[in-house]
Structures are given as C-alpha cells and as structure tokens.
C-alpha cells in the first residue's frame, strides 16, 4: 500500500488529495491539508474508487451498426486504429466538401468534469482543424463570469479576477453555493468568517453558507438584475461609493448624447428603488438597504457568481448590473477584492493563432448575436441544433464530442436527440454510455481522471494556489482499452495530418513546451507529486499602470460595444422571458416559478450510478414550500408530476420551508440506473421521464448570449396517486 499526493479534477475546485493505492488499484482519496486546495474533499471525490471500478465503464471503442433511431444501436467493438482512422477519414471528407466549419467540436464543462485536464488541447485541435465552432455549455455555465463581464472590465471578473477570500472584509456570493460547486472556496470562506469577515448570499434557496451569512437575500429566480440595480441605487443615493475610482477609472462621467453617463445610471437604478425592487424580487426593502450598507462598510469586497445567474433570458444584463455594483466599491484588483493573481509563466497552448480570422467569422450564431459566445468561438446548444436540423446559417454535419451529455444538459432534450441523429457523423468520447453517446456513430472509451496523467498549472483560489504546478500521476491501472482524452486528441491530430501542431503526437514534448517559461521540468514534477510552487507575488491594482483592458482603458459602465450592437448600453433589467409578470396568461395553469439547483452528490448529469452517492440521493427531488404542497394535497416524499407549458416529468416532493411559497426547485440530470442499489434509470424521454430539461425550452433566450431560461420558468405540481418508483 502506498500513499501519494494528487488532486481530484472532477470539478473546478480541483481539491488537493492524498491517494491510497495498492497493486495498481485506487483504494481511497482523503484531504491533503498541505495542498493549497486540500483542506477538504466532498463525497464525489471520496467516491473516486467507485467511479474507477464501476462495472458499466466503457472499455472498448464501439461502432454503431444499426441506423439512427433504431431501438438498439447494435454496438460493435472495434480496435483503436479502426476507430481513429474512421473518424479522421470522415472529418477530412466533410471538411473538403463543406468546409471545416461543418465540423463542430464539443466538450463537457471543465467546471464540472475532468475535461479540465485536456480542454485547451481539445480547443487547439478544433482550431488546427479550422473550425470556429465549439459547443461547450458556455451559454449555460460560464458566459456571465467569464465573457459578459469582459464588456465591463475588459477581462473576466469574477471568472479570472478571483475573490481574495483570505483578505476580504465582505464576501458576496451571488447565485453561487461553493459548498457544492467549489469546495475550496467554501473552506476558505469558513476561515474568513472565523476571522470576522462578513458574508452576503443571494440565492432563492437557503443553501450552503447562506445559513452563516449576515444577509441572505431570497431573490425570486431571474430577478437578480433588478436587485443589483436596487442596491446600486441605494449606494449612489447615500454616497456609499468610491468616488475617486468612479471618476478616474470608469466612464461614469463621459457625456453621451448630451447626458452624463452617471446620470443615466442613476435614472435607470431609480426605477428599482428598494420598495419597487421588493415587489419584483421578493427581497424586503430594508434588507436591500442593509446589504448596500454592509457592502460599503465592510470593504474590501470580494465576490463570485455562478450558474444561478446563468441560464436566464436576462443573464448578460444581470452580470453587467452586478459588475456595475462592484465598481462602486473600488475593490477591483485591490487586496481583499477580486484579484488577478500572478500566474505561472507558460507558453499558451490553446492555438489561438491557428484559426484564421476568416474561419473565426463563420462561427455559428455570430450573425444573430455578434457580442455573444460565438465571438469567442462558442456555439450554443440551440445554435448547434438549428444548424444540424434547419441548416441555419449553414449545415453542421459532424460533431466530435468529449464527454458532453448534450441531450440531458440542454433544454428541449428531444430536439437535441433529433439534432444529433441528423448529423452525418458523430464521434463521442466518454467513460459511460449516455443518452447523448447513444446517438453517436463511434464511441471511444476514456480513462477516468484517476487512471491518467495530467498537468495542472495553477489552482486558482489564492496566490499560493495559483503558483502551484502539479503533474497528477496515474493512480490506477487503466481499465480495458480506455485512453485519456489527451491521448485521443493527440492521436486524432496526427491522423488528421495536424501532427506538426501537436508535437508529432508526443504529449511529453507538448508539456515541456508549455512549461518552458516557468523553468519547471517534468522530472521535477515527477519527483514532487505534491506539486512545485514558484515564489510568485501578487501585484495589485495593475490598472494604475496599464489601464483596464477595455477599448477605453476604463471600466465601461456605459458599453459603447453594446450601444453599437443595439443593446441597452447601461445595465438594465428585463423580466425573465417565462415568468409571472412577463407571461401572466400562463399563471392560471402554471402559478409557480420553477428554478433548479445542483445536488451535492452528483456532478451535473453524472454519477447517479455510483452506489455510495446514489444511496444518499436515491431519487429526483423537487423542493416545495410546505404550504404550497399542502394546498395540493402533497406530502413529503410523494411522487409528483411537475408540469410546464412543454410537458411534465416526475420527482419526489421534498418540503423546504425556507423557499418562497411560489417557488419550486427541481433537479436536472436524472437518467442513470444504479443496479448495485436496485435503482432503475429514468427514461430521458416520455411520460415516465424525470429529465427536467425534457420540459424546459431553450428560449426565449438572452438576446446577447443566447442563454436559455432554464432557471426561471413557470410550472405546476400535482400529486401522483400511484407510487411509480
Ligand atoms: S469539490 Fe469534490 S468533486 Fe470537486 S474537486 Fe473537490 S473533491 Fe473533487
């Protein structure tokens, strides 16, 4: 038996861990307190051995023999050479006939899967191939914090300018529950609270750290933008803002069409004075004022947002409104604020230089939403489906997909299935078969993260973490013929004639190139499995030397880019596209607001087959206020039908007195069986389904980003009289 320090890559937390291994088998993972993200591990990380050894793992490349739509795909095992040659031949032929843009690449989210080990190389492959189209959930997961915020700050705030939790006086988590989504942030926040930092949580649920917050704001799903504008109104009205920062480093005092920008902002925010905002958001007026006071008096403020703010039809303006609010604090890149920690110097590997501007301009969705994800080469789920089914703006003919379960992850699952079936060719790499993989022509078996070597440069949450480079050694023998995503990318690149851009297919040579500027060698990393830390120092307030990376060099509260594209140039608020105020005609039949939240026990649509996890969360749940349930004759644990204007699915009722009575919270991602516990799966389609995305639509979506309104819709609950378990 041996122990080695490693890290868990199953989610964005990338927790440092100590692994116990014996004879090529991973026996256990436990925290590694000396590692900068190693204070704790969640249940999913602790279940790593079960994931590795699960009997349902894909072990050989498979080829479909039956036509799409057949009840049984007729999977036939094939060798790797045949699989990779088939993929390369098909992609080359399609590129020759229709251009490389007809081939879409895709992956699971690096925030909620181990694709973070290799995502930059997948993107490099896409660019070297010549395609501008990457389907990677950006419009559902990372748009706001990574990309929409660029239009305000010139760089991703808070996606890359991360909260300096060690030094913050006030921490603001908006639509973010780090206890589930990034455990390393949760442990750092708990430590910050112990030394006296204040915490504000905005969330429709009293989840995670909300119970320890000075202010928990129970916002109606999808009205966060109105809340942000209201808090901004109070701060501007009371003089609770950094006037010097606003004057020198934002465009608040520019004059546009004869009016000072700050006056435009004040007028817009005044529409959401606390009493008015309370009526919209459900957050009491006095709590809005108290939150504004706390943000001002407990500075420095560090904040983070997550997918609670994504998946809304107003996602972009909401993020702009929160970015504006944050600018009032003057805390950007200040100690205890949101800081760009100094990164380890490396050579970039994502191949930005490999894709021509002409190909980049062909990104699907760019014509409809010129400032949206397509500008950054991301294609939304709906845009992929439309290109595959309706050939708009041109036909998407092939998909090369690393692990993304599109059918379960995006709204309108049936349309997703049909779109995948309409492709000429679909290659999918994964650990397990899924409703998405079932539509593929070739399925490739992938090693679990714990069986493959991976290089991690920087762990993000602090300067210490950001300074750490770690080479994760394989902790278990690979199962069957599975190969890592990285091995697949490099082998495919060589077969596509792109070997020159992929170091002749030599992964070690690629890593050496990547690491060269850091001075760190692979030999050093192999000698130190716990990682090597460079003595990097944070330099604060870099904007004093070089300005902000916006076109004007200032924080753009007024966005000239938005004005030019016909969007409201200062942050504004629009009701969710399917809500009680925007669609009053629906409320008689669907009186409840439906949102959704992740489970502690599963990463998105994964892990229901893992017995130790499923035992804690055996069935899909819908959380509902006890009074709302009682009015419908529903008791805790009853099976209920959750109906939306698009259909219905089933779930077990869980009573939650902390919810607003008109809000219910569902869960997405239920399909897998867990034979070990005798738990059947749930069909992704049809009456018996528990797939929330089957009855949620991709639109009407956010006009800037195409974000789908999955987290704010309308629904009704009804008791199912017979137990369907
Ligand atoms: S939070 Fe859990 S799943 Fe995520 S990296 Fe840490 S241990 Fe792994």
XYZ file of C-alpha atoms and ligand atoms in Angstrom:
733
model
C 0.000 0.000 0.000
C 1.366 3.428 -0.908
C 0.231 6.998 -0.467
C 0.774 9.859 -2.870
C -0.403 13.442 -3.072
C -2.627 14.117 -6.043
C -5.679 16.212 -6.831
C -9.284 15.487 -7.689
C -10.202 17.004 -11.065
C -13.916 16.167 -11.012
C -14.911 19.799 -10.600
C -13.472 23.297 -10.675
C -12.378 23.054 -7.043
C -9.585 20.638 -8.024
C -9.061 19.682 -4.416
C -5.640 18.530 -3.330
C -5.863 14.946 -2.098
C -3.877 12.076 -0.683
C -4.454 8.838 -2.567
C -4.041 5.361 -1.162
C -3.098 2.880 -3.889
C -2.256 -0.812 -3.914
C -1.237 -3.015 -6.843
C -2.483 -0.523 -9.408
C -5.821 -0.034 -7.666
C -7.047 3.220 -6.170
C -8.376 2.448 -2.691
C -9.171 5.866 -1.236
C -8.832 9.627 -1.509
C -8.658 11.872 1.538
C -7.809 15.556 2.039
C -4.220 16.779 1.721
C -4.088 19.762 4.095
C -0.644 20.875 2.868
C -2.008 21.392 -0.639
C -3.439 24.877 -1.353
C -6.842 23.360 -2.217
C -6.525 20.297 0.009
C -8.458 21.267 3.141
C -11.416 19.024 2.406
C -12.837 16.584 -0.120
C -16.502 16.227 -0.987
C -18.409 12.970 -1.242
C -17.841 12.791 -5.007
C -14.078 12.938 -4.603
C -14.224 10.308 -1.896
C -16.201 8.090 -4.274
C -13.340 8.142 -6.809
C -12.523 4.413 -6.390
C -16.140 3.519 -7.177
C -16.061 5.629 -10.325
C -12.830 3.994 -11.478
C -14.040 0.460 -10.828
C -17.645 0.807 -11.902
C -18.858 -2.198 -13.936
C -20.638 -0.007 -16.503
C -17.461 1.716 -17.694
C -16.893 1.762 -21.454
C -13.881 -0.424 -22.130
C -13.562 -0.700 -25.925
C -14.171 1.567 -28.914
C -17.618 0.920 -30.347
C -19.127 1.340 -33.803
C -22.833 1.733 -34.479
C -24.205 -0.888 -36.871
C -27.919 -0.007 -36.758
C -29.419 3.140 -38.271
C -30.030 6.191 -36.073
C -33.367 5.887 -34.371
C -33.217 2.088 -34.103
C -34.078 0.874 -30.607
C -30.692 -0.848 -30.351
C -27.685 0.894 -31.918
C -26.069 -2.510 -32.482
C -22.745 -1.522 -30.971
C -19.841 -3.494 -32.361
C -16.439 -3.420 -30.633
C -13.620 -2.262 -32.893
C -9.913 -1.527 -32.471
C -8.460 1.911 -31.806
C -6.803 2.133 -35.216
C -10.062 1.494 -36.982
C -11.931 3.912 -34.744
C -9.456 6.769 -35.132
C -8.965 6.154 -38.860
C -12.729 6.190 -39.393
C -13.086 9.470 -37.507
C -10.185 11.100 -39.361
C -11.456 9.936 -42.749
C -14.998 11.177 -42.108
C -13.923 14.554 -40.766
C -11.494 15.118 -43.622
C -14.138 14.287 -46.205
C -16.724 16.584 -44.616
C -14.191 19.425 -44.356
C -13.302 19.017 -48.031
C -16.938 19.005 -49.102
C -18.421 21.623 -46.769
C -15.505 23.404 -45.111
C -14.034 22.655 -41.684
C -16.740 24.802 -40.065
C -19.216 21.984 -40.803
C -17.447 20.001 -38.083
C -18.367 21.104 -34.561
C -16.187 20.152 -31.616
C -17.545 19.930 -28.106
C -16.803 19.002 -24.546
C -18.280 18.769 -21.105
C -17.805 21.793 -18.870
C -14.335 21.962 -17.294
C -16.046 23.323 -14.168
C -17.919 20.089 -13.574
C -15.838 17.365 -15.187
C -12.275 16.170 -15.597
C -12.082 17.540 -19.136
C -10.217 20.419 -17.465
C -7.168 18.137 -17.780
C -7.248 18.470 -21.550
C -9.683 21.183 -22.637
C -7.021 23.528 -24.006
C -5.767 20.748 -26.252
C -9.277 19.955 -27.486
C -9.668 23.640 -28.388
C -6.272 23.554 -30.103
C -7.418 20.576 -32.163
C -10.572 22.411 -33.205
C -8.565 25.467 -34.254
C -5.872 23.484 -36.043
C -8.626 21.657 -37.912
C -10.059 25.018 -38.945
C -13.436 25.024 -37.215
C -14.714 28.103 -35.338
C -17.424 26.075 -33.607
C -17.033 24.733 -30.086
C -20.113 23.544 -28.217
C -19.078 23.686 -24.574
C -22.022 24.898 -22.452
C -20.608 28.409 -22.291
C -24.063 29.972 -22.569
C -25.304 27.816 -19.676
C -22.348 27.781 -17.349
C -19.640 30.383 -17.743
C -20.899 33.156 -20.002
C -21.549 35.742 -17.309
C -18.473 35.477 -15.160
C -16.034 34.749 -17.991
C -17.288 36.621 -21.031
C -20.142 39.046 -20.388
C -18.002 40.682 -17.714
C -15.352 41.429 -20.355
C -17.688 44.098 -21.726
C -17.461 45.910 -18.382
C -13.944 45.219 -17.129
C -12.061 44.117 -20.265
C -11.203 40.843 -18.513
C -13.294 38.189 -16.755
C -14.471 39.466 -13.366
C -15.062 37.346 -11.300
C -14.127 34.389 -13.570
C -10.409 35.191 -13.679
C -10.166 38.061 -11.216
C -10.918 35.750 -8.341
C -12.120 36.671 -4.860
C -9.209 37.190 -2.452
C -11.047 35.401 0.332
C -8.031 35.397 2.657
C -8.165 39.189 2.927
C -11.781 40.122 2.153
C -13.802 42.134 4.654
C -17.068 41.289 2.940
C -17.753 38.302 0.693
C -20.637 38.396 -1.754
C -21.780 35.095 -3.301
C -24.457 35.624 -5.918
C -26.103 32.526 -7.385
C -23.137 30.575 -6.061
C -23.052 27.787 -3.497
C -19.384 26.841 -3.150
C -20.201 24.038 -0.706
C -21.378 22.170 -3.804
C -19.637 23.905 -6.675
C -16.127 24.715 -5.416
C -15.342 23.237 -2.030
C -12.007 25.071 -1.784
C -13.931 28.373 -1.802
C -16.278 27.077 0.891
C -13.449 26.145 3.260
C -11.662 29.458 2.598
C -14.915 31.333 3.270
C -15.477 29.490 6.532
C -11.966 30.519 7.593
C -12.702 34.114 6.565
C -15.891 34.133 8.646
C -13.928 32.875 11.630
C -11.638 35.903 11.441
C -14.640 38.227 11.225
C -15.365 38.698 7.515
C -18.998 39.351 6.600
C -20.945 37.264 4.122
C -23.813 38.147 1.788
C -25.535 35.338 -0.134
C -28.092 35.923 -2.876
C -29.944 32.706 -3.634
C -33.608 31.601 -3.829
C -32.607 28.737 -1.510
C -31.034 28.957 1.928
C -28.294 26.651 0.718
C -24.714 26.038 1.779
C -23.148 29.000 3.552
C -26.364 31.052 3.392
C -27.135 29.954 6.953
C -23.914 31.660 8.115
C -24.468 34.858 6.148
C -25.168 38.274 7.686
C -27.539 38.760 4.777
C -29.262 36.012 2.856
C -31.327 37.585 0.091
C -34.058 35.229 -1.079
C -34.414 36.576 -4.581
C -37.130 35.465 -6.983
C -35.362 33.396 -9.662
C -34.336 35.546 -12.589
C -34.796 38.941 -10.902
C -31.195 39.326 -9.733
C -30.645 42.201 -12.156
C -33.389 44.274 -10.531
C -31.868 43.539 -7.130
C -28.396 44.630 -8.265
C -29.771 47.875 -9.682
C -31.644 48.488 -6.444
C -28.567 48.019 -4.247
C -26.690 50.285 -6.667
C -29.427 52.904 -6.316
C -29.065 52.908 -2.536
C -25.281 53.165 -2.681
C -25.350 56.024 -5.160
C -28.130 57.789 -3.280
C -26.367 57.593 0.079
C -22.898 58.353 -1.225
C -21.667 54.869 -0.383
C -19.247 54.577 -3.274
C -15.607 55.137 -4.141
C -15.970 58.486 -5.892
C -12.327 58.669 -6.878
C -12.375 55.269 -8.557
C -15.610 56.104 -10.313
C -14.181 59.388 -11.582
C -10.752 58.142 -12.639
C -11.305 54.554 -13.702
C -14.833 54.233 -15.059
C -16.575 56.082 -17.857
C -19.289 57.301 -15.456
C -18.500 60.921 -16.248
C -18.371 60.583 -20.026
C -21.066 62.521 -21.839
C -23.243 60.572 -24.272
C -25.884 62.304 -26.367
C -25.666 65.321 -24.098
C -26.075 63.357 -20.859
C -23.540 62.315 -18.264
C -23.364 58.512 -18.017
C -23.690 58.600 -14.242
C -26.957 60.466 -14.575
C -28.228 57.804 -16.983
C -27.230 55.122 -14.499
C -28.881 56.946 -11.593
C -32.089 57.331 -13.574
C -32.147 53.643 -14.508
C -31.391 52.489 -10.963
C -34.010 54.854 -9.504
C -36.651 52.751 -11.252
C -35.627 49.994 -8.844
C -35.656 51.882 -5.550
C -35.975 49.401 -2.665
C -39.772 49.459 -2.357
C -40.212 48.869 -6.089
C -37.473 46.245 -6.182
C -39.016 44.418 -3.237
C -42.156 43.930 -5.290
C -40.172 42.500 -8.162
C -37.561 40.424 -6.375
C -39.283 39.401 -3.154
C -36.348 40.795 -1.134
C -37.603 43.204 1.568
C -36.681 46.878 1.034
C -34.934 47.180 4.380
C -32.749 44.183 3.535
C -31.714 45.821 0.270
C -30.617 48.910 2.196
C -28.832 46.833 4.843
C -26.985 44.921 2.119
C -25.856 48.142 0.476
C -24.615 49.410 3.840
C -22.745 46.179 4.556
C -21.061 46.229 1.143
C -19.848 49.746 1.835
C -18.901 49.463 5.495
C -17.249 46.038 5.438
C -14.955 46.635 2.446
C -12.846 45.272 0.874
C -15.494 43.301 -1.005
C -14.717 40.066 -2.858
C -17.455 38.462 -4.920
C -18.193 35.429 -7.001
C -21.096 34.442 -9.215
C -22.021 31.044 -10.625
C -24.653 29.318 -12.630
C -27.512 30.739 -10.547
C -27.011 33.822 -12.693
C -26.630 31.881 -15.919
C -29.465 30.063 -17.687
C -31.615 33.166 -17.728
C -33.077 35.208 -20.545
C -31.562 38.328 -18.931
C -28.212 36.783 -17.964
C -25.975 39.342 -19.666
C -27.595 42.460 -18.267
C -27.702 40.897 -14.815
C -23.972 40.315 -14.882
C -23.435 43.841 -16.192
C -25.564 45.198 -13.325
C -23.540 43.281 -10.733
C -20.301 44.401 -12.380
C -21.527 47.992 -12.094
C -22.416 47.498 -8.450
C -18.977 46.065 -7.782
C -17.290 49.049 -9.432
C -18.841 51.301 -6.747
C -16.755 49.539 -4.098
C -13.469 50.382 -5.859
C -12.165 46.980 -4.770
C -11.198 45.528 -8.144
C -7.650 44.148 -8.024
C -7.202 45.530 -4.507
C -6.149 43.361 -1.545
C -9.250 41.558 -0.312
C -11.133 42.333 -3.505
C -11.265 40.434 -6.784
C -7.681 39.980 -7.789
C -5.765 38.738 -10.791
C -3.244 36.532 -9.023
C 0.107 36.313 -10.784
C 0.048 33.217 -12.977
C 2.868 30.748 -13.558
C 4.501 31.827 -16.832
C 3.817 29.247 -19.558
C 3.572 29.045 -23.313
C -0.055 29.280 -24.458
C -1.303 26.012 -25.912
C -4.882 26.679 -26.978
C -3.796 27.506 -30.522
C -5.423 30.931 -30.834
C -3.019 31.670 -33.693
C -4.065 28.566 -35.647
C -7.549 29.746 -36.672
C -7.763 32.402 -39.384
C -9.978 35.481 -38.953
C -11.951 34.272 -41.996
C -12.806 30.985 -40.289
C -13.465 32.711 -36.966
C -16.053 34.898 -38.705
C -18.011 31.771 -39.662
C -18.840 30.884 -36.041
C -22.429 29.710 -35.831
C -24.535 32.302 -34.003
C -22.276 35.257 -34.743
C -24.730 36.794 -37.200
C -27.585 36.686 -34.698
C -25.630 37.687 -31.596
C -22.419 39.478 -32.585
C -21.284 40.023 -28.985
C -22.300 36.592 -27.746
C -20.441 33.327 -27.206
C -19.787 32.917 -30.951
C -17.438 35.895 -30.789
C -15.305 33.679 -28.559
C -15.833 30.597 -30.823
C -18.503 29.057 -28.593
C -21.690 27.761 -30.163
C -24.831 27.459 -28.038
C -26.768 24.219 -27.786
C -29.724 25.669 -29.667
C -27.459 27.038 -32.391
C -25.971 23.563 -32.867
C -29.426 22.025 -33.040
C -30.611 24.627 -35.557
C -27.522 24.186 -37.732
C -27.954 20.404 -37.691
C -31.727 20.338 -38.235
C -32.509 23.515 -40.197
C -29.081 24.166 -41.777
C -29.002 27.724 -40.412
C -26.709 29.566 -41.058
C -25.237 26.501 -42.732
C -25.381 22.810 -42.089
C -23.462 21.357 -39.140
C -22.594 17.892 -40.437
C -20.352 16.383 -37.773
C -19.669 16.557 -34.059
C -16.555 15.444 -32.189
C -17.628 15.478 -28.570
C -15.580 14.908 -25.426
C -17.969 13.778 -22.710
C -20.715 16.394 -23.009
C -24.158 14.969 -22.350
C -25.927 17.491 -24.573
C -29.289 15.752 -24.515
C -29.515 15.922 -20.732
C -27.640 19.190 -20.235
C -29.507 21.493 -22.599
C -33.173 22.374 -22.670
C -35.522 20.652 -25.107
C -33.889 17.224 -24.877
C -35.963 15.696 -27.657
C -34.813 18.364 -30.113
C -31.246 17.665 -29.008
C -31.646 13.955 -29.727
C -33.084 14.710 -33.157
C -30.281 17.147 -33.962
C -27.605 14.618 -33.076
C -29.366 11.999 -35.168
C -29.417 14.408 -38.129
C -25.628 14.703 -38.244
C -23.748 12.843 -40.954
C -21.164 11.771 -38.419
C -20.843 11.900 -34.635
C -17.862 10.686 -32.592
C -18.187 10.710 -28.823
C -15.576 10.021 -26.097
C -16.773 9.134 -22.606
C -16.483 6.948 -19.504
C -20.058 5.687 -19.684
C -22.782 5.305 -22.296
C -25.302 8.155 -22.094
C -28.423 9.377 -23.939
C -26.064 11.570 -25.971
C -23.463 8.881 -26.663
C -26.278 6.608 -27.867
C -26.684 8.891 -30.892
C -23.017 8.530 -31.915
C -21.524 6.616 -34.823
C -18.311 5.881 -32.933
C -17.943 5.833 -29.139
C -14.464 5.988 -27.642
C -13.759 4.729 -24.089
C -11.984 7.267 -21.908
C -9.902 6.603 -18.828
C -11.160 8.072 -15.600
C -9.126 11.004 -14.377
C -7.551 8.767 -11.765
C -6.060 6.426 -14.362
C -4.396 9.090 -16.464
C -1.538 11.518 -16.135
C -2.387 15.214 -16.273
C -0.615 18.521 -15.909
C -2.216 21.269 -13.841
C -0.761 24.770 -13.941
C -2.305 26.886 -11.189
C -5.152 26.045 -8.800
C -6.742 29.496 -8.910
C -8.173 30.294 -5.482
C -5.219 32.188 -3.965
C -1.740 33.319 -4.938
C -0.330 30.226 -3.276
C -2.700 28.010 -5.239
C -2.100 29.905 -8.456
C 1.662 29.417 -8.011
C 1.379 25.626 -7.858
C 2.129 23.286 -10.755
C 1.310 19.606 -10.336
C 1.643 16.544 -12.514
C -1.027 14.065 -11.478
C 0.366 10.568 -11.827
C -1.942 7.672 -12.728
C -3.338 6.228 -9.502
C -4.787 3.059 -11.001
C -4.172 0.812 -13.998
C -6.316 1.860 -16.955
C -9.394 -0.295 -17.461
C -9.936 -2.218 -20.678
C -8.691 -0.338 -23.717
C -9.648 3.094 -22.415
C -7.382 6.012 -23.309
C -7.232 9.517 -21.872
C -8.889 12.429 -23.659
C -5.424 13.832 -24.181
C -4.173 10.665 -25.870
C -7.232 10.684 -28.107
C -6.721 14.332 -29.084
C -3.062 13.843 -29.952
C -3.640 10.595 -31.853
C -6.510 12.100 -33.803
C -4.470 15.200 -34.613
C -1.737 13.067 -36.138
C -4.256 11.127 -38.239
C -5.778 14.384 -39.422
C -2.364 15.488 -40.691
C -2.000 18.024 -37.871
C 0.994 16.355 -36.223
C 3.171 19.445 -36.678
C 0.812 21.448 -34.468
C 0.760 18.619 -31.919
C 4.443 17.970 -31.372
C 4.351 14.928 -33.597
C 1.813 13.359 -31.237
C 4.240 13.464 -28.289
C 2.352 14.631 -25.180
C 5.507 14.942 -23.086
C 7.104 17.204 -25.690
C 3.941 19.316 -25.634
C 4.048 19.651 -21.850
C 7.740 20.560 -21.941
C 6.938 23.298 -24.435
C 4.073 24.524 -22.259
C 6.210 24.611 -19.112
C 9.377 26.086 -20.651
C 8.896 29.736 -19.497
C 8.265 28.566 -15.920
C 11.620 26.808 -15.603
C 9.793 23.810 -14.117
C 10.617 20.421 -15.636
C 8.611 17.219 -15.890
C 11.402 15.475 -13.956
C 10.928 17.921 -11.063
C 7.186 17.369 -11.122
C 7.546 13.593 -11.148
C 9.891 13.837 -8.172
C 7.345 16.016 -6.359
C 3.852 14.596 -6.881
C 2.576 17.134 -4.350
C 3.422 19.870 -6.862
C 6.077 22.537 -7.284
C 5.369 26.098 -6.121
C 7.005 29.157 -7.620
C 7.625 32.161 -5.334
C 5.185 34.437 -7.171
C 3.894 37.667 -5.662
C 0.569 39.342 -6.359
C 0.790 42.798 -7.855
C -2.350 44.731 -7.008
C -4.174 47.481 -8.901
C -2.414 46.776 -12.168
C -4.823 49.152 -13.882
C -2.859 52.067 -12.387
C -0.023 51.194 -14.781
C -1.823 49.894 -17.815
C -5.478 50.833 -17.503
C -8.284 48.298 -17.909
C -8.257 46.101 -20.989
C -11.417 47.651 -22.416
C -11.247 49.732 -25.598
C -11.428 52.911 -23.481
C -8.968 51.687 -20.819
C -11.671 52.254 -18.194
C -14.382 50.180 -16.577
C -17.177 50.571 -19.110
C -20.370 51.118 -17.141
C -21.643 52.514 -20.420
C -20.703 49.974 -23.079
C -20.016 51.505 -26.495
C -19.962 47.959 -27.896
C -23.485 47.325 -26.613
C -24.678 50.668 -27.996
C -23.215 49.856 -31.421
C -24.867 46.427 -31.446
C -28.263 47.827 -30.472
C -28.327 46.547 -26.870
C -29.007 48.780 -23.856
C -25.564 50.281 -23.161
C -26.024 50.749 -19.413
C -27.105 47.825 -17.229
C -30.821 47.337 -17.228
C -33.392 44.760 -16.184
C -35.957 42.751 -18.122
C -38.333 40.229 -16.595
C -37.473 36.545 -17.193
C -38.943 35.530 -20.543
C -41.216 32.897 -18.976
C -42.320 34.393 -15.672
C -45.407 35.511 -13.790
C -45.048 39.154 -14.893
C -43.900 38.541 -18.471
C -46.405 35.782 -19.230
C -49.427 36.471 -16.978
C -51.604 34.427 -19.304
C -49.800 31.281 -18.219
C -50.130 31.768 -14.477
C -53.627 30.338 -14.077
C -52.373 26.957 -15.262
C -48.751 27.336 -14.120
C -48.742 29.516 -10.996
C -45.352 28.511 -9.590
C -41.881 29.770 -10.506
C -39.576 26.876 -11.347
C -35.854 27.021 -10.861
C -33.274 24.283 -10.378
C -30.206 23.580 -8.295
C -27.358 21.115 -8.326
C -27.097 18.213 -5.952
C -24.150 17.803 -3.617
C -23.905 14.182 -4.651
C -23.548 14.414 -8.424
C -21.702 16.483 -10.990
C -24.475 17.642 -13.320
C -25.902 14.609 -15.192
C -23.187 12.221 -13.957
C -22.656 9.868 -11.003
C -26.171 8.537 -10.305
C -24.753 5.066 -10.946
C -22.261 5.362 -8.070
C -23.796 3.449 -5.168
C -22.367 5.453 -2.257
C -23.624 8.680 -3.835
C -26.983 7.363 -5.001
C -27.647 5.928 -1.546
C -27.712 9.488 -0.217
C -29.890 10.828 -3.032
C -31.834 7.892 -4.430
C -34.451 9.782 -6.442
C -35.008 13.061 -8.267
C -36.466 15.683 -5.974
C -38.470 18.823 -6.312
C -38.322 21.194 -3.365
C -41.539 22.966 -2.467
C -42.784 25.095 0.416
C -44.919 23.079 2.872
C -47.938 25.362 2.423
C -47.730 25.105 -1.344
C -47.502 21.341 -1.072
C -50.374 21.100 1.409
C -52.614 23.177 -0.852
C -52.143 20.474 -3.488
C -52.502 17.528 -1.128
C -48.792 16.746 -1.438
C -46.820 15.354 1.494
C -43.069 14.953 1.899
C -41.802 12.055 -0.211
C -44.822 11.870 -2.514
C -44.231 11.344 -6.199
C -45.447 14.435 -8.012
C -45.838 15.485 -11.618
C -44.017 18.678 -12.396
C -45.760 20.307 -15.350
C -44.531 23.169 -17.523
C -46.059 24.582 -20.710
C -43.914 22.000 -22.580
C -44.926 18.815 -20.748
C -44.398 17.049 -17.460
C -41.861 14.906 -15.614
C -41.884 13.252 -12.227
C -39.991 13.794 -8.972
C -40.285 13.172 -5.254
C -41.535 16.098 -3.206
C -39.162 17.495 -0.624
C -40.604 20.114 1.693
C -38.496 23.209 2.286
C -39.930 25.938 4.498
C -37.146 28.344 3.537
C -38.359 28.682 -0.033
C -40.745 31.393 -1.124
C -44.202 29.776 -1.312
C -44.439 30.409 -5.064
C -41.002 28.987 -5.926
C -40.130 25.339 -6.528
C -36.666 23.921 -7.145
C -36.116 20.941 -9.420
C -33.018 18.938 -10.330
C -31.681 18.187 -13.781
C -29.636 15.242 -14.958
C -31.614 12.178 -13.853
C -31.341 9.207 -16.194
C -28.831 6.685 -14.878
C -29.653 3.421 -13.148
C -27.751 2.134 -10.125
C -28.045 -1.656 -10.340
C -25.990 -2.133 -7.190
C -28.809 -0.497 -5.205
C -31.561 -1.920 -7.370
C -32.379 1.558 -8.670
C -33.689 1.691 -12.222
C -32.827 4.515 -14.546
C -35.289 7.117 -15.779
C -36.002 7.351 -19.480
C -34.704 10.641 -20.901
C -37.891 10.982 -22.971
C -41.541 10.093 -22.499
C -44.142 10.109 -19.731
C -42.048 8.259 -17.211
C -39.125 10.635 -17.549
C -37.561 12.580 -14.694
C -35.477 14.682 -17.087
C -36.228 18.305 -16.222
C -34.707 19.517 -19.482
C -37.279 17.499 -21.386
C -39.874 20.094 -20.357
C -37.723 23.230 -20.400
C -37.161 25.123 -23.619
C -34.028 26.794 -24.930
C -35.905 30.029 -25.486
C -36.905 32.781 -25.455
C -33.236 33.252 -24.673
C -30.936 36.100 -23.699
C -30.599 38.421 -26.720
C -26.874 38.960 -26.154
C -25.694 35.453 -25.302
C -28.444 33.004 -26.205
C -28.550 31.787 -22.578
C -31.583 29.552 -22.100
C -34.197 30.299 -19.443
C -33.668 27.012 -17.598
C -33.542 28.554 -14.127
C -36.657 30.704 -14.283
C -39.778 29.233 -15.800
C -43.347 28.528 -14.790
C -44.786 25.249 -13.561
C -47.434 23.489 -11.515
C -47.185 20.480 -9.230
C -49.710 17.697 -8.927
C -49.819 14.602 -6.798
C -49.235 11.256 -8.482
C -51.608 8.885 -6.729
C -49.822 5.630 -7.532
C -46.242 5.171 -6.466
C -44.216 4.909 -9.653
C -40.914 4.042 -8.012
S -15.238 19.502 -4.614
Fe -15.402 17.258 -4.683
S -15.588 16.722 -6.859
Fe -14.823 18.832 -6.743
S -12.607 18.612 -6.865
Fe -13.157 18.668 -4.659
S -13.381 16.522 -4.085
Fe -13.408 16.591 -6.341
